[in-house]
Amino acid sequence: VAKHPEIKALMKPDYNLIWVVVLMVLAQLTAFYLVKDLDWKWVIFWAYVFGSCISHSMTLAIHEISHNSAFGNSKAMWNRWFGIFANLPLGLPYSISFKRYHMDHHRYLGGDGIDVDIPTNFEGWFFCTRFRKFIWIVLQPFFYAIRPLCINPKPITRLEIINLLAQLSFDVVIYYLWGVKSTFYMLAGSVLGLGLHPISGHFIAEHYMFLKGHETYSYYGPLNLLTFNVGYHNEHHDFPNIPGKSLPLVKKIAAEYYDNLPQYNSWIKVLYDFVMDDTISPYSRMKRQLKGEVKQD
């Protein structure tokens, strides 16, 4: 920032995010209606081909919202309510809890017992062969849901209860209006999109140490268009208050800091290399013993 003070101008909300999220919710509602009378094979097909992409993209919209990118830091509660709205087409309550744990991930990256992005000792011990690592990728959404309860359980907040009740009410309405196929499409799209899916390569690409000494990696491929530039991950961790829309500008402005870092151009290759490289496993993460006072969200 001292060398490139113009970066400070990028530290502002991305109001376009609001309209993109609204359109994504409407797209999924349209899809819920269209699949209600399809044969099951087509429900499953569209859940993977279309629903999974929208669902995973929406989780990364929620990631943006968790950083107050929609309405800005001065309207933090507006972002929380909007996150609950964005959560609706996923079928499972996610937004409020994600925000609480994700802030810990930024403050205490790799912190033992705090950063729940770090796999458990069981995951590292058991998912150590190629076949088991493949299964681990398929089951990633379940591990991301269960891991916080094992590593760092937190008291339930009022907003989390509201998130849960709003989601259950939405799911009941979808089932009542359009039936089991639409409900299945909604839930299956979320699970499939976060599991064995090209976009899911970002889970591994971000912080798994394919090269010793390099803890965080950026991806500069085309899937950033669907993921709010979450691939610009070194840039994001350096400037978490800059919306994803502006992270390519950060890289362009401060190119001397980023261009020579190890980087990816294919999340599919990341998934393949993770499974096939016998030196890489869920253990391939930096873990730190935190010292001093820890302030969690």
JSON list of C-alpha atoms in Angstrom, two decimals, residues 123-235:
[
{"chain": "A", "resi": 123, "resn": "GLU", "atom": "CA", "xyz": [-8.77, -36.88, 7.41]},
{"chain": "A", "resi": 124, "resn": "GLY", "atom": "CA", "xyz": [-5.01, -36.66, 6.99]},
{"chain": "A", "resi": 125, "resn": "TRP", "atom": "CA", "xyz": [-4.47, -40.16, 8.38]},
{"chain": "A", "resi": 126, "resn": "PHE", "atom": "CA", "xyz": [-7.27, -41.99, 6.56]},
{"chain": "A", "resi": 127, "resn": "PHE", "atom": "CA", "xyz": [-7.45, -40.27, 3.15]},
{"chain": "A", "resi": 128, "resn": "CYS", "atom": "CA", "xyz": [-3.88, -41.03, 2.19]},
{"chain": "A", "resi": 129, "resn": "THR", "atom": "CA", "xyz": [-4.19, -43.31, -0.86]},
{"chain": "A", "resi": 130, "resn": "ARG", "atom": "CA", "xyz": [-5.23, -42.27, -4.36]},
{"chain": "A", "resi": 131, "resn": "PHE", "atom": "CA", "xyz": [-8.64, -43.92, -4.08]},
{"chain": "A", "resi": 132, "resn": "ARG", "atom": "CA", "xyz": [-9.30, -42.49, -0.63]},
{"chain": "A", "resi": 133, "resn": "LYS", "atom": "CA", "xyz": [-8.24, -39.01, -1.69]},
{"chain": "A", "resi": 134, "resn": "PHE", "atom": "CA", "xyz": [-10.71, -39.26, -4.57]},
{"chain": "A", "resi": 135, "resn": "ILE", "atom": "CA", "xyz": [-13.47, -40.19, -2.11]},
{"chain": "A", "resi": 136, "resn": "TRP", "atom": "CA", "xyz": [-12.39, -37.29, 0.12]},
{"chain": "A", "resi": 137, "resn": "ILE", "atom": "CA", "xyz": [-12.91, -34.87, -2.78]},
{"chain": "A", "resi": 138, "resn": "VAL", "atom": "CA", "xyz": [-16.37, -36.34, -3.46]},
{"chain": "A", "resi": 139, "resn": "LEU", "atom": "CA", "xyz": [-17.30, -35.93, 0.22]},
{"chain": "A", "resi": 140, "resn": "GLN", "atom": "CA", "xyz": [-15.83, -32.44, 0.68]},
{"chain": "A", "resi": 141, "resn": "PRO", "atom": "CA", "xyz": [-19.18, -30.74, 1.41]},
{"chain": "A", "resi": 142, "resn": "PHE", "atom": "CA", "xyz": [-19.80, -33.14, 4.29]},
{"chain": "A", "resi": 143, "resn": "PHE", "atom": "CA", "xyz": [-16.36, -32.56, 5.80]},
{"chain": "A", "resi": 144, "resn": "TYR", "atom": "CA", "xyz": [-16.74, -28.79, 5.52]},
{"chain": "A", "resi": 145, "resn": "ALA", "atom": "CA", "xyz": [-20.09, -29.07, 7.33]},
{"chain": "A", "resi": 146, "resn": "ILE", "atom": "CA", "xyz": [-18.94, -31.44, 10.09]},
{"chain": "A", "resi": 147, "resn": "ARG", "atom": "CA", "xyz": [-15.37, -30.22, 10.65]},
{"chain": "A", "resi": 148, "resn": "PRO", "atom": "CA", "xyz": [-16.24, -27.00, 12.52]},
{"chain": "A", "resi": 149, "resn": "LEU", "atom": "CA", "xyz": [-18.29, -29.01, 15.03]},
{"chain": "A", "resi": 150, "resn": "CYS", "atom": "CA", "xyz": [-15.27, -31.22, 15.70]},
{"chain": "A", "resi": 151, "resn": "ILE", "atom": "CA", "xyz": [-12.47, -28.64, 15.69]},
{"chain": "A", "resi": 152, "resn": "ASN", "atom": "CA", "xyz": [-14.00, -25.41, 16.95]},
{"chain": "A", "resi": 153, "resn": "PRO", "atom": "CA", "xyz": [-17.68, -25.61, 17.97]},
{"chain": "A", "resi": 154, "resn": "LYS", "atom": "CA", "xyz": [-19.25, -22.23, 18.72]},
{"chain": "A", "resi": 155, "resn": "PRO", "atom": "CA", "xyz": [-22.44, -21.23, 20.56]},
{"chain": "A", "resi": 156, "resn": "ILE", "atom": "CA", "xyz": [-25.37, -20.81, 18.20]},
{"chain": "A", "resi": 157, "resn": "THR", "atom": "CA", "xyz": [-26.31, -17.18, 17.61]},
{"chain": "A", "resi": 158, "resn": "ARG", "atom": "CA", "xyz": [-29.69, -15.57, 16.97]},
{"chain": "A", "resi": 159, "resn": "LEU", "atom": "CA", "xyz": [-28.77, -14.90, 13.35]},
{"chain": "A", "resi": 160, "resn": "GLU", "atom": "CA", "xyz": [-27.88, -18.56, 12.82]},
{"chain": "A", "resi": 161, "resn": "ILE", "atom": "CA", "xyz": [-31.32, -19.56, 14.12]},
{"chain": "A", "resi": 162, "resn": "ILE", "atom": "CA", "xyz": [-32.92, -17.04, 11.76]},
{"chain": "A", "resi": 163, "resn": "ASN", "atom": "CA", "xyz": [-30.80, -18.42, 8.90]},
{"chain": "A", "resi": 164, "resn": "LEU", "atom": "CA", "xyz": [-31.99, -21.94, 9.76]},
{"chain": "A", "resi": 165, "resn": "LEU", "atom": "CA", "xyz": [-35.68, -21.02, 10.06]},
{"chain": "A", "resi": 166, "resn": "ALA", "atom": "CA", "xyz": [-35.64, -18.96, 6.85]},
{"chain": "A", "resi": 167, "resn": "GLN", "atom": "CA", "xyz": [-33.99, -21.85, 4.99]},
{"chain": "A", "resi": 168, "resn": "LEU", "atom": "CA", "xyz": [-36.38, -24.49, 6.30]},
{"chain": "A", "resi": 169, "resn": "SER", "atom": "CA", "xyz": [-39.36, -22.30, 5.42]},
{"chain": "A", "resi": 170, "resn": "PHE", "atom": "CA", "xyz": [-38.02, -21.77, 1.89]},
{"chain": "A", "resi": 171, "resn": "ASP", "atom": "CA", "xyz": [-37.39, -25.51, 1.43]},
{"chain": "A", "resi": 172, "resn": "VAL", "atom": "CA", "xyz": [-40.94, -26.34, 2.58]},
{"chain": "A", "resi": 173, "resn": "VAL", "atom": "CA", "xyz": [-42.39, -23.79, 0.16]},
{"chain": "A", "resi": 174, "resn": "ILE", "atom": "CA", "xyz": [-40.40, -25.24, -2.76]},
{"chain": "A", "resi": 175, "resn": "TYR", "atom": "CA", "xyz": [-41.54, -28.75, -1.86]},
{"chain": "A", "resi": 176, "resn": "TYR", "atom": "CA", "xyz": [-45.16, -27.62, -1.48]},
{"chain": "A", "resi": 177, "resn": "LEU", "atom": "CA", "xyz": [-45.20, -25.70, -4.78]},
{"chain": "A", "resi": 178, "resn": "TRP", "atom": "CA", "xyz": [-43.18, -27.96, -7.07]},
{"chain": "A", "resi": 179, "resn": "GLY", "atom": "CA", "xyz": [-42.60, -31.27, -5.32]},
{"chain": "A", "resi": 180, "resn": "VAL", "atom": "CA", "xyz": [-39.79, -33.65, -4.57]},
{"chain": "A", "resi": 181, "resn": "LYS", "atom": "CA", "xyz": [-37.91, -33.31, -7.86]},
{"chain": "A", "resi": 182, "resn": "SER", "atom": "CA", "xyz": [-37.39, -29.58, -7.46]},
{"chain": "A", "resi": 183, "resn": "THR", "atom": "CA", "xyz": [-36.31, -30.10, -3.85]},
{"chain": "A", "resi": 184, "resn": "PHE", "atom": "CA", "xyz": [-33.92, -32.85, -4.88]},
{"chain": "A", "resi": 185, "resn": "TYR", "atom": "CA", "xyz": [-32.49, -30.67, -7.67]},
{"chain": "A", "resi": 186, "resn": "MET", "atom": "CA", "xyz": [-31.83, -27.89, -5.17]},
{"chain": "A", "resi": 187, "resn": "LEU", "atom": "CA", "xyz": [-30.07, -30.08, -2.60]},
{"chain": "A", "resi": 188, "resn": "ALA", "atom": "CA", "xyz": [-28.25, -32.28, -5.11]},
{"chain": "A", "resi": 189, "resn": "GLY", "atom": "CA", "xyz": [-26.91, -29.26, -6.96]},
{"chain": "A", "resi": 190, "resn": "SER", "atom": "CA", "xyz": [-25.36, -27.94, -3.76]},
{"chain": "A", "resi": 191, "resn": "VAL", "atom": "CA", "xyz": [-23.79, -31.25, -2.78]},
{"chain": "A", "resi": 192, "resn": "LEU", "atom": "CA", "xyz": [-22.53, -32.08, -6.28]},
{"chain": "A", "resi": 193, "resn": "GLY", "atom": "CA", "xyz": [-21.23, -28.57, -6.87]},
{"chain": "A", "resi": 194, "resn": "LEU", "atom": "CA", "xyz": [-19.09, -28.64, -3.74]},
{"chain": "A", "resi": 195, "resn": "GLY", "atom": "CA", "xyz": [-17.79, -32.17, -4.31]},
{"chain": "A", "resi": 196, "resn": "LEU", "atom": "CA", "xyz": [-16.37, -33.73, -7.49]},
{"chain": "A", "resi": 197, "resn": "HIS", "atom": "CA", "xyz": [-16.69, -30.66, -9.68]},
{"chain": "A", "resi": 198, "resn": "PRO", "atom": "CA", "xyz": [-14.20, -28.52, -11.62]},
{"chain": "A", "resi": 199, "resn": "ILE", "atom": "CA", "xyz": [-14.97, -25.45, -9.52]},
{"chain": "A", "resi": 200, "resn": "SER", "atom": "CA", "xyz": [-14.18, -27.41, -6.34]},
{"chain": "A", "resi": 201, "resn": "GLY", "atom": "CA", "xyz": [-10.54, -27.37, -7.34]},
{"chain": "A", "resi": 202, "resn": "HIS", "atom": "CA", "xyz": [-10.32, -24.01, -5.60]},
{"chain": "A", "resi": 203, "resn": "PHE", "atom": "CA", "xyz": [-10.68, -25.70, -2.18]},
{"chain": "A", "resi": 204, "resn": "ILE", "atom": "CA", "xyz": [-7.35, -27.47, -2.74]},
{"chain": "A", "resi": 205, "resn": "ALA", "atom": "CA", "xyz": [-5.67, -24.85, -4.92]},
{"chain": "A", "resi": 206, "resn": "GLU", "atom": "CA", "xyz": [-5.91, -22.11, -2.31]},
{"chain": "A", "resi": 207, "resn": "HIS", "atom": "CA", "xyz": [-3.75, -23.42, 0.54]},
{"chain": "A", "resi": 208, "resn": "TYR", "atom": "CA", "xyz": [-2.42, -26.94, -0.10]},
{"chain": "A", "resi": 209, "resn": "MET", "atom": "CA", "xyz": [1.37, -26.93, -0.27]},
{"chain": "A", "resi": 210, "resn": "PHE", "atom": "CA", "xyz": [2.20, -28.48, -3.61]},
{"chain": "A", "resi": 211, "resn": "LEU", "atom": "CA", "xyz": [5.46, -26.53, -3.29]},
{"chain": "A", "resi": 212, "resn": "LYS", "atom": "CA", "xyz": [7.08, -26.45, 0.14]},
{"chain": "A", "resi": 213, "resn": "GLY", "atom": "CA", "xyz": [7.29, -22.97, 1.56]},
{"chain": "A", "resi": 214, "resn": "HIS", "atom": "CA", "xyz": [4.38, -21.61, -0.47]},
{"chain": "A", "resi": 215, "resn": "GLU", "atom": "CA", "xyz": [1.23, -21.63, 1.63]},
{"chain": "A", "resi": 216, "resn": "THR", "atom": "CA", "xyz": [-1.25, -19.69, -0.53]},
{"chain": "A", "resi": 217, "resn": "TYR", "atom": "CA", "xyz": [-1.67, -19.90, -4.31]},
{"chain": "A", "resi": 218, "resn": "SER", "atom": "CA", "xyz": [-3.62, -17.92, -6.89]},
{"chain": "A", "resi": 219, "resn": "TYR", "atom": "CA", "xyz": [-5.46, -19.28, -9.92]},
{"chain": "A", "resi": 220, "resn": "TYR", "atom": "CA", "xyz": [-5.83, -17.09, -13.00]},
{"chain": "A", "resi": 221, "resn": "GLY", "atom": "CA", "xyz": [-8.01, -19.27, -15.22]},
{"chain": "A", "resi": 222, "resn": "PRO", "atom": "CA", "xyz": [-11.47, -18.71, -16.76]},
{"chain": "A", "resi": 223, "resn": "LEU", "atom": "CA", "xyz": [-13.48, -20.16, -13.86]},
{"chain": "A", "resi": 224, "resn": "ASN", "atom": "CA", "xyz": [-12.85, -16.93, -12.00]},
{"chain": "A", "resi": 225, "resn": "LEU", "atom": "CA", "xyz": [-15.75, -15.59, -14.08]},
{"chain": "A", "resi": 226, "resn": "LEU", "atom": "CA", "xyz": [-18.10, -17.92, -12.18]},
{"chain": "A", "resi": 227, "resn": "THR", "atom": "CA", "xyz": [-16.48, -17.54, -8.77]},
{"chain": "A", "resi": 228, "resn": "PHE", "atom": "CA", "xyz": [-16.17, -13.82, -8.14]},
{"chain": "A", "resi": 229, "resn": "ASN", "atom": "CA", "xyz": [-12.40, -14.03, -8.70]},
{"chain": "A", "resi": 230, "resn": "VAL", "atom": "CA", "xyz": [-11.81, -16.22, -5.65]},
{"chain": "A", "resi": 231, "resn": "GLY", "atom": "CA", "xyz": [-8.87, -17.63, -7.63]},
{"chain": "A", "resi": 232, "resn": "TYR", "atom": "CA", "xyz": [-6.98, -14.40, -6.94]},
{"chain": "A", "resi": 233, "resn": "HIS", "atom": "CA", "xyz": [-6.27, -15.83, -3.52]},
{"chain": "A", "resi": 234, "resn": "ASN", "atom": "CA", "xyz": [-2.95, -14.27, -2.59]},
{"chain": "A", "resi": 235, "resn": "GLU", "atom": "CA", "xyz": [-4.48, -10.94, -3.53]}
]
